[in-house]
Coordinates of C-alpha atoms (C1' of nucleotides) in Angstrom, one line a residue:
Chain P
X1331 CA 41.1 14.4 18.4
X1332 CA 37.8 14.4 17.2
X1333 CA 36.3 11.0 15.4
X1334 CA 36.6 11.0 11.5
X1335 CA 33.1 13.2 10.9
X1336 CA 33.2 11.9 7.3
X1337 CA 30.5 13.9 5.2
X1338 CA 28.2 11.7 4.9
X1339 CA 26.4 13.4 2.3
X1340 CA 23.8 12.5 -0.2
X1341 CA 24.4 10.5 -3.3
X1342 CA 24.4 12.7 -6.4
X1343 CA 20.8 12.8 -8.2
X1344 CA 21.3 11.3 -11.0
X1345 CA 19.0 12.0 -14.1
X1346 CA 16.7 9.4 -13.5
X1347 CA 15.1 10.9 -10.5
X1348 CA 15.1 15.2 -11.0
X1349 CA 13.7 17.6 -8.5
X1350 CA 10.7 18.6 -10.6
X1351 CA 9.7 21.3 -8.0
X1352 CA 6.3 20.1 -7.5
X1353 CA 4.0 21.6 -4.9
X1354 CA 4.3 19.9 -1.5
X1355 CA 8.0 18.6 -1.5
X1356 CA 7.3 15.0 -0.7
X1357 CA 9.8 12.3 0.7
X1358 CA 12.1 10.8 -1.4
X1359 CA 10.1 7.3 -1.1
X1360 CA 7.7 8.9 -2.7
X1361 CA 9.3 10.3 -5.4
X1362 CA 10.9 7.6 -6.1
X1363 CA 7.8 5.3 -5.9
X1364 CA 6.6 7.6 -8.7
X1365 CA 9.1 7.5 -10.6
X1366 CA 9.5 3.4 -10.7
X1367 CA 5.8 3.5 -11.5
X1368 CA 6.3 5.2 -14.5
X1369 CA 9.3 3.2 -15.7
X1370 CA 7.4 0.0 -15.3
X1371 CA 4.3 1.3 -16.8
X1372 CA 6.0 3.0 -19.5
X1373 CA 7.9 -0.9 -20.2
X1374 CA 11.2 0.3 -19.4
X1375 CA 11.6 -1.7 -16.2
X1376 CA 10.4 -5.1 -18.2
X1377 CA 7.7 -7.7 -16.2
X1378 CA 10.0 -10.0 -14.6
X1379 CA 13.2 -8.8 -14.6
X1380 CA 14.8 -8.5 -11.0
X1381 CA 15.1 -5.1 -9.1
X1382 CA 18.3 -5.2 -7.4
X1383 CA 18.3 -2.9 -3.9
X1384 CA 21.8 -1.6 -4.8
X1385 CA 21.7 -0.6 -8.5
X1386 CA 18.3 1.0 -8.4
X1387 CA 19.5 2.7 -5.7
X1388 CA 22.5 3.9 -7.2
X1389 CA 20.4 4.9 -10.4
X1390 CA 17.5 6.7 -8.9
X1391 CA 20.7 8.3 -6.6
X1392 CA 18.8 7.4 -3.4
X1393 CA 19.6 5.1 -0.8
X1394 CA 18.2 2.1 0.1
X1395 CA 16.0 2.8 2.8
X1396 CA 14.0 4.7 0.7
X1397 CA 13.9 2.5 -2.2
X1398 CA 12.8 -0.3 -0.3
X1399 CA 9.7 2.0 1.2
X1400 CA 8.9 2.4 -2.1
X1401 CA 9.0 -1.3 -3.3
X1402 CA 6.8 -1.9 -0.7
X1403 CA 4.2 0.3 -2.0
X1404 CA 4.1 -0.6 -5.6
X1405 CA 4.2 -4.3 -4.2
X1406 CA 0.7 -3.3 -2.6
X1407 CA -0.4 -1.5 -6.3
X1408 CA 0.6 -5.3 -7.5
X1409 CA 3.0 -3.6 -10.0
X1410 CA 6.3 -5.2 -8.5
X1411 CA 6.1 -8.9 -6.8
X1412 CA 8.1 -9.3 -3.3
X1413 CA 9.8 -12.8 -2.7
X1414 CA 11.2 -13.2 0.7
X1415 CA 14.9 -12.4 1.0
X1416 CA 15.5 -12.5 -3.1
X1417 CA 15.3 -9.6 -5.4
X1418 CA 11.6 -8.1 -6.0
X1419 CA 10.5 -8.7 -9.7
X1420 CA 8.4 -6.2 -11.4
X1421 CA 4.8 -8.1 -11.9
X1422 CA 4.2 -10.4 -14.8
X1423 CA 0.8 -9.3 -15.9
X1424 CA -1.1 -12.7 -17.1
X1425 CA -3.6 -12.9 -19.8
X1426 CA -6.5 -14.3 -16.8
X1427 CA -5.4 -11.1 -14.6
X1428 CA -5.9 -8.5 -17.3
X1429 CA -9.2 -10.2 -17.4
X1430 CA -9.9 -9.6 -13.4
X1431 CA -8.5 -6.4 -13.6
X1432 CA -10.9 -5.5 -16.1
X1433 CA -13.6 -7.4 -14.0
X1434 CA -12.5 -5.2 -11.1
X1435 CA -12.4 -1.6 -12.8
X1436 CA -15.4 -2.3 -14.1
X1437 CA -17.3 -3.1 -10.7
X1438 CA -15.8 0.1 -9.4
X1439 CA -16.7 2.5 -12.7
X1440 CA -20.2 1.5 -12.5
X1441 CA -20.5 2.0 -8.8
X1442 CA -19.4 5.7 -9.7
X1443 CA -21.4 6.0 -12.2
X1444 CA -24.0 5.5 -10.6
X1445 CA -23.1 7.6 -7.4
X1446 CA -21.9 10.3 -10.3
X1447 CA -25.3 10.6 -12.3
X1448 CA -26.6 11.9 -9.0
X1449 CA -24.3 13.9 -7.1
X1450 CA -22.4 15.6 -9.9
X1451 CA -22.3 19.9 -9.9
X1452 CA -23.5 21.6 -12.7
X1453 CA -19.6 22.9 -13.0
X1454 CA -18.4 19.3 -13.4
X1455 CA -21.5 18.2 -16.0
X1456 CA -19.9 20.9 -18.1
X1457 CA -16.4 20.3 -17.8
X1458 CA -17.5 16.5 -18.4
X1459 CA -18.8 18.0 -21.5
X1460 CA -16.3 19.9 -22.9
X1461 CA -13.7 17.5 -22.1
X1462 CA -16.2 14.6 -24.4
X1463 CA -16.0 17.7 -27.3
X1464 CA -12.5 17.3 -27.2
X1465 CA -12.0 13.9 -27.2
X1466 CA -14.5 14.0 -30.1
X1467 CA -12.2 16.4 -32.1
X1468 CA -9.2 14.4 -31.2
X1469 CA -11.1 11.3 -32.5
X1470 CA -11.9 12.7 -35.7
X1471 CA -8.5 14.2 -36.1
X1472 CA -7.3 11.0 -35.4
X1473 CA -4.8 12.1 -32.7
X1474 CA -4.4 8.6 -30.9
X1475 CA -2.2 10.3 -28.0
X1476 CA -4.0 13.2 -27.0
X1477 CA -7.7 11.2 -27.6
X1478 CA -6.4 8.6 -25.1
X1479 CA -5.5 11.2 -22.4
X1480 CA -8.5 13.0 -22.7
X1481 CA -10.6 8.9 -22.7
X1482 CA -8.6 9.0 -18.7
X1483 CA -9.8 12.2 -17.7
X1484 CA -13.2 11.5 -18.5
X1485 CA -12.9 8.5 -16.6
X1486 CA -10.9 9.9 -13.7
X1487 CA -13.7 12.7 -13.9
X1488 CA -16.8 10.6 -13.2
X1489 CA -14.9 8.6 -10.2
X1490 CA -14.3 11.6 -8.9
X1491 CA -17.5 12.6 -9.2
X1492 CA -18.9 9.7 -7.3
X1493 CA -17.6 12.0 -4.2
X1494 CA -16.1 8.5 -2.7
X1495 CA -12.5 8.4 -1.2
X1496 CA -12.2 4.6 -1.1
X1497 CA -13.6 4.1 -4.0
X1498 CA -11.4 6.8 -6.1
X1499 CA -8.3 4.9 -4.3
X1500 CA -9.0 1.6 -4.7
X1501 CA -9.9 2.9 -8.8
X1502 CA -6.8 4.4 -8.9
X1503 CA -4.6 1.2 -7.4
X1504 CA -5.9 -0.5 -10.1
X1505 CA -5.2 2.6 -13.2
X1506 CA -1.2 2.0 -13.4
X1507 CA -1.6 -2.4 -14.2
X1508 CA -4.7 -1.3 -16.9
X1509 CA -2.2 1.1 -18.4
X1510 CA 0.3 -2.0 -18.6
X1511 CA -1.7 -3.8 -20.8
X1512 CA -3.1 -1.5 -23.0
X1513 CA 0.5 -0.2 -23.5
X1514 CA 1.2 -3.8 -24.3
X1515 CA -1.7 -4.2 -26.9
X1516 CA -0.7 -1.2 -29.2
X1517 CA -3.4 -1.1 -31.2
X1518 CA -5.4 0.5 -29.3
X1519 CA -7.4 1.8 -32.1
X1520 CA -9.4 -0.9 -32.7
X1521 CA -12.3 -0.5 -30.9
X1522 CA -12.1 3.6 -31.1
X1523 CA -15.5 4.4 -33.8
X1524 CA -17.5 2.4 -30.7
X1525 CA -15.5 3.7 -28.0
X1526 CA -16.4 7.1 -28.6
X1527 CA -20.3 6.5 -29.2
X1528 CA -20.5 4.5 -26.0
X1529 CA -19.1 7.5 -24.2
X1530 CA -21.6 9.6 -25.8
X1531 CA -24.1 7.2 -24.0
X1532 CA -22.9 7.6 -21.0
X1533 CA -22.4 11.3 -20.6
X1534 CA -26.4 10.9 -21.7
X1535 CA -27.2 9.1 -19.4
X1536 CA -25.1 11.1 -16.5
X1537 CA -27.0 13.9 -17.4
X1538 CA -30.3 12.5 -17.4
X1539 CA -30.0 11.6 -14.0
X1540 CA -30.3 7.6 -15.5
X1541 CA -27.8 6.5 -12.2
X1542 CA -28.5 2.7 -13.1
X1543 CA -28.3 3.5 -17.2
X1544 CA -24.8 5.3 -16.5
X1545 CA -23.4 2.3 -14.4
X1546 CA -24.4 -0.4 -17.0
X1547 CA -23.0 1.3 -19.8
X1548 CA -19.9 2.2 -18.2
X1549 CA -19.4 -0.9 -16.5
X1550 CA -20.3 -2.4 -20.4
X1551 CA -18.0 -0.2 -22.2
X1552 CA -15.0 -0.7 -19.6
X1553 CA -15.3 -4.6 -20.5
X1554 CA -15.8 -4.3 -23.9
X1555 CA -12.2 -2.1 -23.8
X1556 CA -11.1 -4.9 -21.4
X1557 CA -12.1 -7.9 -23.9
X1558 CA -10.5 -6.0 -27.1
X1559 CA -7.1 -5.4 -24.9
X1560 CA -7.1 -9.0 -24.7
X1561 CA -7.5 -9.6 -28.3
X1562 CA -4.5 -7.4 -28.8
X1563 CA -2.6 -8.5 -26.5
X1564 CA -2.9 -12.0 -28.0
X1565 CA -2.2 -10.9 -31.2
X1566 CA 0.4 -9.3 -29.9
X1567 CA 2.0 -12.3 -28.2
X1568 CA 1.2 -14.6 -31.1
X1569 CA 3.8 -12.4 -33.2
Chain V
X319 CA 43.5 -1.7 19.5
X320 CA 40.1 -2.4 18.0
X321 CA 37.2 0.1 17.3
X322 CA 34.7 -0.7 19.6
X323 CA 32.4 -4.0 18.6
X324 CA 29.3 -3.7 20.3
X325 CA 27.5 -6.5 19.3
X326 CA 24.7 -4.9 17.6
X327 CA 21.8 -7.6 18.8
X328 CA 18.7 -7.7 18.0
X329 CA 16.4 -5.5 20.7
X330 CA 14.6 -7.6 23.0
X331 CA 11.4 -9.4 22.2
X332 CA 8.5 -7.3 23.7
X333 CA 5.3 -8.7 24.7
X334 CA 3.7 -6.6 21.7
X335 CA 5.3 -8.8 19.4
X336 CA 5.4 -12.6 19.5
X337 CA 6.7 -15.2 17.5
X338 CA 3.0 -16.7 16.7
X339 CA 4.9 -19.3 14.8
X340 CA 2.9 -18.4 11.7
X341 CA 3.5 -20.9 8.1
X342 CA 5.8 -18.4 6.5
X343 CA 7.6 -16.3 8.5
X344 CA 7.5 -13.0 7.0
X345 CA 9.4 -9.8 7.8
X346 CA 9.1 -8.3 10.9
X347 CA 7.6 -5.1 8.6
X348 CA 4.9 -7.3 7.5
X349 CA 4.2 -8.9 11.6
X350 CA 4.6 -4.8 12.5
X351 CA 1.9 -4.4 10.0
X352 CA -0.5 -7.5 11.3
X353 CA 0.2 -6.3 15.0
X354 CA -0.4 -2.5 14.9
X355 CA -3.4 -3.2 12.4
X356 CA -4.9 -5.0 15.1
X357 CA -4.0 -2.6 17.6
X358 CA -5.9 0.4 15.7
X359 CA -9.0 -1.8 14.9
X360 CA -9.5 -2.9 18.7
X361 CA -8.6 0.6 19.7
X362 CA -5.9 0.0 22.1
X363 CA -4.2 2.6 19.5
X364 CA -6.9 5.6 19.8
X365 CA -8.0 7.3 17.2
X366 CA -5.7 10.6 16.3
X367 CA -3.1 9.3 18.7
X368 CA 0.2 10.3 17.7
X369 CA 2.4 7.3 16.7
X370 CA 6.3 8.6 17.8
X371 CA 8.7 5.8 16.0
X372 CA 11.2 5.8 18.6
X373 CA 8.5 4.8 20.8
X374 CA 6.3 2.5 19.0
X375 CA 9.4 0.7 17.8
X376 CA 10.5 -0.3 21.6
X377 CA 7.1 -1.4 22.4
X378 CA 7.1 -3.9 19.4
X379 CA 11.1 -4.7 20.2
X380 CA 11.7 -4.1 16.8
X381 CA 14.0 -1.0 15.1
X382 CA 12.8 2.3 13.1
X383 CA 13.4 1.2 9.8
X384 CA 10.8 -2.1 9.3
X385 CA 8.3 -0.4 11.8
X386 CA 8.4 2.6 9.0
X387 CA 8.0 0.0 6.4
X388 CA 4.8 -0.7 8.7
X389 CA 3.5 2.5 8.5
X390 CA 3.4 3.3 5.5
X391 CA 1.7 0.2 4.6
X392 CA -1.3 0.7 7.2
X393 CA -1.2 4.3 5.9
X394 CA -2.2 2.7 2.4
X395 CA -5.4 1.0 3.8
X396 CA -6.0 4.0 5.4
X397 CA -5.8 3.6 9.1
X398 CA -2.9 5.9 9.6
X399 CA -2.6 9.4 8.8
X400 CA 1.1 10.4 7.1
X401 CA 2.5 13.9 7.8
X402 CA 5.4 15.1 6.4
X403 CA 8.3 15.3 9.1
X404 CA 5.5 14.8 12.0
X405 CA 4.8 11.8 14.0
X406 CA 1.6 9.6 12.1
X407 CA -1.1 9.8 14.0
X408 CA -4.1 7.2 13.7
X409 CA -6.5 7.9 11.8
X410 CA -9.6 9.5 12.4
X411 CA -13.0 7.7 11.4
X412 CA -15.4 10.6 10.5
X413 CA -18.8 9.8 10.0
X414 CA -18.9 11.0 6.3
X415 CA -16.0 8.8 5.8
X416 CA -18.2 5.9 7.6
X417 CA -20.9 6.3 5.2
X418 CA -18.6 5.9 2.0
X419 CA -17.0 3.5 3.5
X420 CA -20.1 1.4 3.5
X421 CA -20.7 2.5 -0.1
X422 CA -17.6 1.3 -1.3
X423 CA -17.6 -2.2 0.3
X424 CA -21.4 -2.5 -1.0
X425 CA -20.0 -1.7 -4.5
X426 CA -17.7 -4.3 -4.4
X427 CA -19.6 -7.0 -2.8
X428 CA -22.2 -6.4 -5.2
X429 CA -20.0 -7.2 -8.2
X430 CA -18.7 -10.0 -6.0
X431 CA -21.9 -11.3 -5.7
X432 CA -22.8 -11.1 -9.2
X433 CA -19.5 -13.1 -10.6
X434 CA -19.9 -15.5 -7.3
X435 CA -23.7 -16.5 -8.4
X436 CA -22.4 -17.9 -12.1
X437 CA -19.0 -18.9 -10.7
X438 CA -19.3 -20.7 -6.9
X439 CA -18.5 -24.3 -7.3
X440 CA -20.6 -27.3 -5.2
X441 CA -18.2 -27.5 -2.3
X442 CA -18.3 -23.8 -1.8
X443 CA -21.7 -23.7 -2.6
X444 CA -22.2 -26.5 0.1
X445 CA -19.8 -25.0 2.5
X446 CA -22.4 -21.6 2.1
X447 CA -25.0 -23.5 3.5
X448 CA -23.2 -24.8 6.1
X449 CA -22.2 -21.5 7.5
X450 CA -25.3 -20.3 7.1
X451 CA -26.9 -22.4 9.1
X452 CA -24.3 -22.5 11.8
X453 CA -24.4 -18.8 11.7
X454 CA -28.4 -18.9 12.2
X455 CA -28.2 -21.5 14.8
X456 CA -25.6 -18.9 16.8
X457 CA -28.4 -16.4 15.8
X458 CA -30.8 -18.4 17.5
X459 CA -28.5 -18.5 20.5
X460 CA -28.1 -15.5 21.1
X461 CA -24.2 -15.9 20.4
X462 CA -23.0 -12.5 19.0
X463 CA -19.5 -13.0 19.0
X464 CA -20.0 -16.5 16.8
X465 CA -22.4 -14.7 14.8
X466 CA -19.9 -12.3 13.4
X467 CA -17.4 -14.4 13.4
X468 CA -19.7 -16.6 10.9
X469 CA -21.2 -13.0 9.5
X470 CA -17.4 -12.1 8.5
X471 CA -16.5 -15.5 6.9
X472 CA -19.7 -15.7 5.0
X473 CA -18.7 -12.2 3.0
X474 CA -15.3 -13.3 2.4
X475 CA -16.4 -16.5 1.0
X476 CA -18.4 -14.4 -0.8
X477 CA -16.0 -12.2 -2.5
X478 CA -13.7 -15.1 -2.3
X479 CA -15.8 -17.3 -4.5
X480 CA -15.5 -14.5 -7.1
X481 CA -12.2 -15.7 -8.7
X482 CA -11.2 -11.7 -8.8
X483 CA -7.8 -10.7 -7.1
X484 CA -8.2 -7.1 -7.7
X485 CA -11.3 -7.3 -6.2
X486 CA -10.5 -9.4 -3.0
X487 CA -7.8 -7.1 -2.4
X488 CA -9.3 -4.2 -2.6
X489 CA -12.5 -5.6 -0.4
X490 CA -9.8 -6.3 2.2
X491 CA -8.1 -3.4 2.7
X492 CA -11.4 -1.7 3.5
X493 CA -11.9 -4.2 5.9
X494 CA -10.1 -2.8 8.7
X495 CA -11.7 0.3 9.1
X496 CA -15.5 -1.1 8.6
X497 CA -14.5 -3.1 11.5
X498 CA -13.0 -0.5 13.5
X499 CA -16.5 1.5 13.1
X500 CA -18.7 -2.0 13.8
X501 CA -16.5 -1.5 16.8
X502 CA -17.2 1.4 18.1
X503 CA -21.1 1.6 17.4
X504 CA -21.5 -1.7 19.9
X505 CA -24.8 -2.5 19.6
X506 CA -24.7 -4.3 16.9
X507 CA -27.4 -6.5 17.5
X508 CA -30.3 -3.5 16.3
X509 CA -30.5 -5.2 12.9
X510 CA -29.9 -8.7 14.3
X511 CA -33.2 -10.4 12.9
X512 CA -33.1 -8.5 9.7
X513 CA -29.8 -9.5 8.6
X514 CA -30.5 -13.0 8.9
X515 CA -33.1 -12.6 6.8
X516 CA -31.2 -10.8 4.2
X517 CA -28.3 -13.4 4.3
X518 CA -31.2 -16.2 3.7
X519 CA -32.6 -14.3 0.5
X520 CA -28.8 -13.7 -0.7
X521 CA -27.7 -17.7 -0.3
X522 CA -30.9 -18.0 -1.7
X523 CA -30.5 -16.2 -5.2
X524 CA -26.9 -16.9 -5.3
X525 CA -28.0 -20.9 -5.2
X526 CA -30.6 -20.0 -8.0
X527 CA -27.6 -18.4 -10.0
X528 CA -29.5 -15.5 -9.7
X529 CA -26.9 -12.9 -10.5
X530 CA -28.4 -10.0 -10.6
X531 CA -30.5 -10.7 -7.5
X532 CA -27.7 -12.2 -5.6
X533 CA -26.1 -8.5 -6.2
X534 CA -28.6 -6.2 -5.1
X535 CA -29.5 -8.1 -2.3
X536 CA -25.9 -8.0 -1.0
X537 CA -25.3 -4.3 -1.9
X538 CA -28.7 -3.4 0.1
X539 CA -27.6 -5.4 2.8
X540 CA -24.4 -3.9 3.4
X541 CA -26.3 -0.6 2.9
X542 CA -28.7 -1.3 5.7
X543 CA -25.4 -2.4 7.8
X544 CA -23.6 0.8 7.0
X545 CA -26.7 3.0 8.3
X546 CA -27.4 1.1 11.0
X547 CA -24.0 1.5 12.3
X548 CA -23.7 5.0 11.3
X549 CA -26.8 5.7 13.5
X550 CA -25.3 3.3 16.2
X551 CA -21.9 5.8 16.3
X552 CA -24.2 8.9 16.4
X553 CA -26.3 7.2 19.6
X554 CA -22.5 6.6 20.6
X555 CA -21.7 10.2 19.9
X556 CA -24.2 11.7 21.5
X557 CA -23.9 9.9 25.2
Chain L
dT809 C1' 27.9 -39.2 -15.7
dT810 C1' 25.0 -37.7 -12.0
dT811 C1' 24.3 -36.3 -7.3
dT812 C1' 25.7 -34.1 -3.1
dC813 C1' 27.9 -31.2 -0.4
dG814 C1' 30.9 -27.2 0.5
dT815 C1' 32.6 -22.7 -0.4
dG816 C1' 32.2 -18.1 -1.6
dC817 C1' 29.7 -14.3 -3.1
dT818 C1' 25.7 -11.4 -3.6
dC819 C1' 21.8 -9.5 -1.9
dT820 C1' 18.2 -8.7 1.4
dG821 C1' 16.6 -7.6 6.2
dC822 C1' 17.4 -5.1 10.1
dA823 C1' 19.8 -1.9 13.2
dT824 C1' 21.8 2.4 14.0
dG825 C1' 24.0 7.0 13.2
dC826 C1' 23.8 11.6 11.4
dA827 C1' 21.4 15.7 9.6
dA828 C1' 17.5 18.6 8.7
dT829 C1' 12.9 20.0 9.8
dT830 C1' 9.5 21.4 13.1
dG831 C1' 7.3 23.1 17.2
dA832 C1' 8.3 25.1 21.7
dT833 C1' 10.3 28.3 24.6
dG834 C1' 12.3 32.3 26.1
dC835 C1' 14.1 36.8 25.1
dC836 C1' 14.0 41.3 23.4
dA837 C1' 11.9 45.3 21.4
dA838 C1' 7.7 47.9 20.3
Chain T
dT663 C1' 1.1 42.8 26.7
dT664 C1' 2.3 41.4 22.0
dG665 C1' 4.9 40.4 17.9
dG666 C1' 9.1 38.8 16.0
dC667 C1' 13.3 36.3 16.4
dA668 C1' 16.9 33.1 18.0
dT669 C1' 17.6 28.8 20.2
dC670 C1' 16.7 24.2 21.8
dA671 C1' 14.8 19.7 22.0
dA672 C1' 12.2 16.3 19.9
dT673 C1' 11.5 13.5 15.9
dT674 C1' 11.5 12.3 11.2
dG675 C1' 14.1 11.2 7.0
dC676 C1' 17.9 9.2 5.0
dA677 C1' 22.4 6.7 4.7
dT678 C1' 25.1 3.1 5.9
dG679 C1' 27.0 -1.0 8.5
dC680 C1' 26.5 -5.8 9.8
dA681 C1' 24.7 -10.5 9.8
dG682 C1' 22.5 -14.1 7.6
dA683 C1' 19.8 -16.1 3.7
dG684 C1' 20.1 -18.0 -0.8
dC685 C1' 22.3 -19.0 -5.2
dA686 C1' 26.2 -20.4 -8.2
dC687 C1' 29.9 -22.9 -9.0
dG688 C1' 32.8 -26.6 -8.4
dA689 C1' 34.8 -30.6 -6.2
dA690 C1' 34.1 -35.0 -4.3
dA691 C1' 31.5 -39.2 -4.0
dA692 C1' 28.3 -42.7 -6.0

DNA sequence: TTTTCGTGCTCTGCATGCAATTGATGCCAA
DNA sequence: TTGGCATCAATTGCATGCAGAGCACGAAAA
């Protein structure tokens, strides 16, 4: 007689981690990497509260092997905090580190700035153009959602403009906690008559060539957005 | 009777993998990590070599799943190359990669510099000096391995003296590959006399609070470094 | 009443088993 | 010979089992 050849198969999906049919079928790790990212940026996985190996498991219908691959990564992104045989906790994000994190993006937005005003393609220059049009129109529509994912772009644009690997990744480590907070600080919309104009500034600049003009306003605007996140966020904790 | 209880010990310790006795003892993920990272920087691991799990896991005495754990970690600071459903491989260091390497440390050291000059406190002011002149005296020795020894520590007190996490972090996980290409240029003792001089002038405006100074100084001089060692690889290269 | 110790339970950390993917090899037909 | 196809072996990816760490709760001692 044969041993018992239990199928061992696969847990069902459940809804919480779908197929999605993207391009290159990645690993389930990082699928599901993705998809935790989302839930804690998004709030639904609150700061603090424990992630348990088994029930996020079971939720996300993966095992745990791949889970804990996963943990591992957004532990590096500094999105989930790792404690030696206890339960990881997703990341409390402290009033002192927005103000680092700001610090930090910063640093690396003027760096590509600068790297940007001088190595960007005629092709980009316009699509950083047309993309500031839009944002424009959204502004004056007053279309917060939309304005705000056009605002990334832009950003994301002139990093990747900078032609820099390490730089774009170590930019990009840093996007998912600045998303935290300015989620947290809801009204966004304080600061949005200046944010636009300062953009304006620095596509002008990126276009003159003014590498050192781009950086500084960048790096300028990024901290005033960083500074007025803080204000909101202490409002926001005061109520 | 009974099914079968093999005991299911541990694999045997391996020479690749010692106890260390370290403060906190950490996962063997996280010593997998430490260990392979130092492997791949002292290039005992070669470059593109293909890194078979089964393998690799005997060698450090230590099972699949944390030595994956490991992997994908050191393929996050970019020393190892992930392919889907093929063995990692070790990373390549191209000499395009080498340059923006250099370009992203400089970024970030800058900023480092900046907040460090308006930041550093007496003692680590004081400590500054002191490995600066130890550093000069090894200079003066002829002592290369002290010298970058002292070199290394004085950039990470640097960034250190920052008070930016983001920023540390992300300095460190370039770390390991500008070693890897000090490494492999050797002669790293062209710009010897130079970089003294630049770490003079950048103690120098950092004690003045000189931010600005203390900056460009810093990013020029890991500028010069990065060139110097990408025309140390090409000499390399060529013989 | 407070402290200490023990007991049990839950959860992580690690090892290992099974299946599916991939590259290699050999065979056959054109 | 060369192109296409089936098969095989090697290796990853994932699931799961087992042991031990840490916490909670409660009983016993001070």
């Amino acid at each position: 007689m044969d041993p018992v050849r239990r199928p061992r198969g696969r847990p069902r999906k459940s809804v919480l981690l779908e197929p999605a049919a993207l391009g290159p079928r990645r690993g389930l790790h990082d699928q599901a990497a993705e998809r935790l990212r989302g839930l804690i940026v998004e709030g639904t996985l609150s700061a603090g509260s424990a992630l348990v190996e088994t029930e996020l498991s079971a939720a996300l219908g993966i095992s745990r092997t791949p889970l804990r691959e996963a943990l591992k990564l957004l532990a590096v992104e500094g999105l989930v905090e790792l404690r030696p045989n206890r339960s990881p906790r997703v990341a409390e994000l402290q009033a002192d580190a927005v103000t680092e994190l700001f610090e930090a993006i910063a640093a690396i937005e003027r760096a590509a700035a600068e790297l940007a005003a001088t190595r960007i393609t005629h092709a980009e220059l316009e699509r950083l153009r047309r993309l500031q049009t839009e944002m424009e129109a959204h502004h004056a529509a007053r279309d917060l959602g939309p304005y705000f994912a056009l605002n990334q772009q832009i950003h994301a644009l002139i990093v990747a403009c900078a032609r820099n690997t390490p730089l774009r990744e170590a930019h990009d480590a840093l996007h998912a906690r600045a998303e935290i907070a300015r989620r947290r600080a809801l009204d966004s919309r304080a600061r949005w008559d200046e944010s636009v104009a300062e953009h304006r500034a620095i596509l002008a600049a990126i276009e003159a060539g003014d590498a050192a003009g781009a950086g500084r306003l960048l790096s300028d605007h990024v901290g005033h957005t960083g500074t007025a996140l803080l204000a909101g966020l202490a409002r926001h904790a005061a109520a």
